[in-house]
Short mmCIF file of C-alpha atoms in Angstrom, two decimals:
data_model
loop_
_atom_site.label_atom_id
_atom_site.label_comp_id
_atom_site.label_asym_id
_atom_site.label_seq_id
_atom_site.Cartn_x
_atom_site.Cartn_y
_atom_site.Cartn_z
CA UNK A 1 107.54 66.59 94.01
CA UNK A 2 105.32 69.10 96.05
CA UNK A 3 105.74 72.37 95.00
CA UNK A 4 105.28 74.62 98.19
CA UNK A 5 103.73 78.40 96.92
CA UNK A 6 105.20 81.65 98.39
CA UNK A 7 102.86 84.24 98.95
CA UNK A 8 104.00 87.50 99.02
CA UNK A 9 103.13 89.92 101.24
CA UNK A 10 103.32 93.79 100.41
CA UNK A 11 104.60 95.51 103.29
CA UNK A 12 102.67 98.20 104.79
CA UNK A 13 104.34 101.71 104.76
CA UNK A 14 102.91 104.94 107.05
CA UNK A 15 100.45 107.29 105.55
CA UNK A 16 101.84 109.92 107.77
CA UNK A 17 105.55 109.59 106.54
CA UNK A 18 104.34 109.23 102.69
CA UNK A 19 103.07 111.95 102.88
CA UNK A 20 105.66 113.58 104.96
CA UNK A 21 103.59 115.10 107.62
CA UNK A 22 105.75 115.59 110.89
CA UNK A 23 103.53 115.66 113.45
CA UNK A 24 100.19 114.01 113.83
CA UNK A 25 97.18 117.15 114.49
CA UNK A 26 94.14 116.41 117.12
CA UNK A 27 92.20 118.67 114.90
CA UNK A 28 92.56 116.73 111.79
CA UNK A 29 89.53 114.95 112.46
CA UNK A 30 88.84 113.49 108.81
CA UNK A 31 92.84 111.95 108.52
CA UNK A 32 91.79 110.60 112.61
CA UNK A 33 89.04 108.72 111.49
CA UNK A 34 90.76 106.34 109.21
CA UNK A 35 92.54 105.08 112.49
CA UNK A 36 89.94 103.89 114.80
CA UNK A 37 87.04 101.18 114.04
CA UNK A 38 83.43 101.50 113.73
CA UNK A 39 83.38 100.55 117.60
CA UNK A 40 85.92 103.35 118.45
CA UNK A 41 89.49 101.82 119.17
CA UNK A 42 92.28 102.70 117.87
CA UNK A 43 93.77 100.24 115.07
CA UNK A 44 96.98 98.64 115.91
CA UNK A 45 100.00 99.40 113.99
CA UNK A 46 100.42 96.25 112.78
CA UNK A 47 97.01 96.73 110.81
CA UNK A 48 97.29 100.35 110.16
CA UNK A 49 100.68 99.61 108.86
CA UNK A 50 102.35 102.98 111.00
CA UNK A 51 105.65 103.41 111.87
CA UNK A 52 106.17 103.41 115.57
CA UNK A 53 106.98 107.60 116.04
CA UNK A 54 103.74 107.89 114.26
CA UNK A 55 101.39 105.82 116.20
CA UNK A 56 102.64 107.28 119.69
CA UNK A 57 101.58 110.73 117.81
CA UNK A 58 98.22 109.28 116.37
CA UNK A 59 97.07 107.75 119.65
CA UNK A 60 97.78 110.77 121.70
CA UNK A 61 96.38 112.81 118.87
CA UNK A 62 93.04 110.80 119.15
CA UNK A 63 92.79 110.99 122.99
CA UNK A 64 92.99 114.43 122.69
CA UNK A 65 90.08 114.61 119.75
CA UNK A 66 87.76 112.22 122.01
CA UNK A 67 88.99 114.93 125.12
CA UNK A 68 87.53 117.43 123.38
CA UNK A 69 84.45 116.03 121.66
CA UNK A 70 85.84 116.07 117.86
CA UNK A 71 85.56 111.93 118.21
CA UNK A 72 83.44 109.81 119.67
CA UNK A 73 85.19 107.85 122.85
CA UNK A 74 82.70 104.47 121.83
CA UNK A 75 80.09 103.92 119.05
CA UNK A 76 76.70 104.55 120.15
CA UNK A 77 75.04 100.77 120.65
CA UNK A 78 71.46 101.17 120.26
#
């Protein structure tokens, strides 16, 4: 008999309610960074591993940030 294997998965929790921040801050530039890629996007929840009251706040947060020059609205391609 075949033996099927179960992988298991660990589910992702938010940094932001581990942490037990309320509200996501523009000017929080260093937490910001973790969130986007090298190219500038923003990562998905289901990477990032956010809960969904928490990525509204982090993608508004970072269009703000790029808004005001704290991040970079694309990588530079040279």
């Amino acid at each position: 008999m075949l033996k099927t294997r179960r992988s298991f998965r660990r589910q992702k929790v938010c940094k932001y309610c581990v942490d037990r921040i309320e509200a996501v801050d523009f000017k929080d530039v260093k937490r910001l960074r973790n969130f986007i890629t090298d190219r500038g996007k923003i990562i998905p929840r289901r990477i990032s591993g956010n809960c969904a009251i928490h990525q509204r706040q982090l993608a508004a947060a970072i269009n703000r940030a790029r808004s005001l020059a704290l991040l970079p609205c694309a990588a530079d391609l040279i």
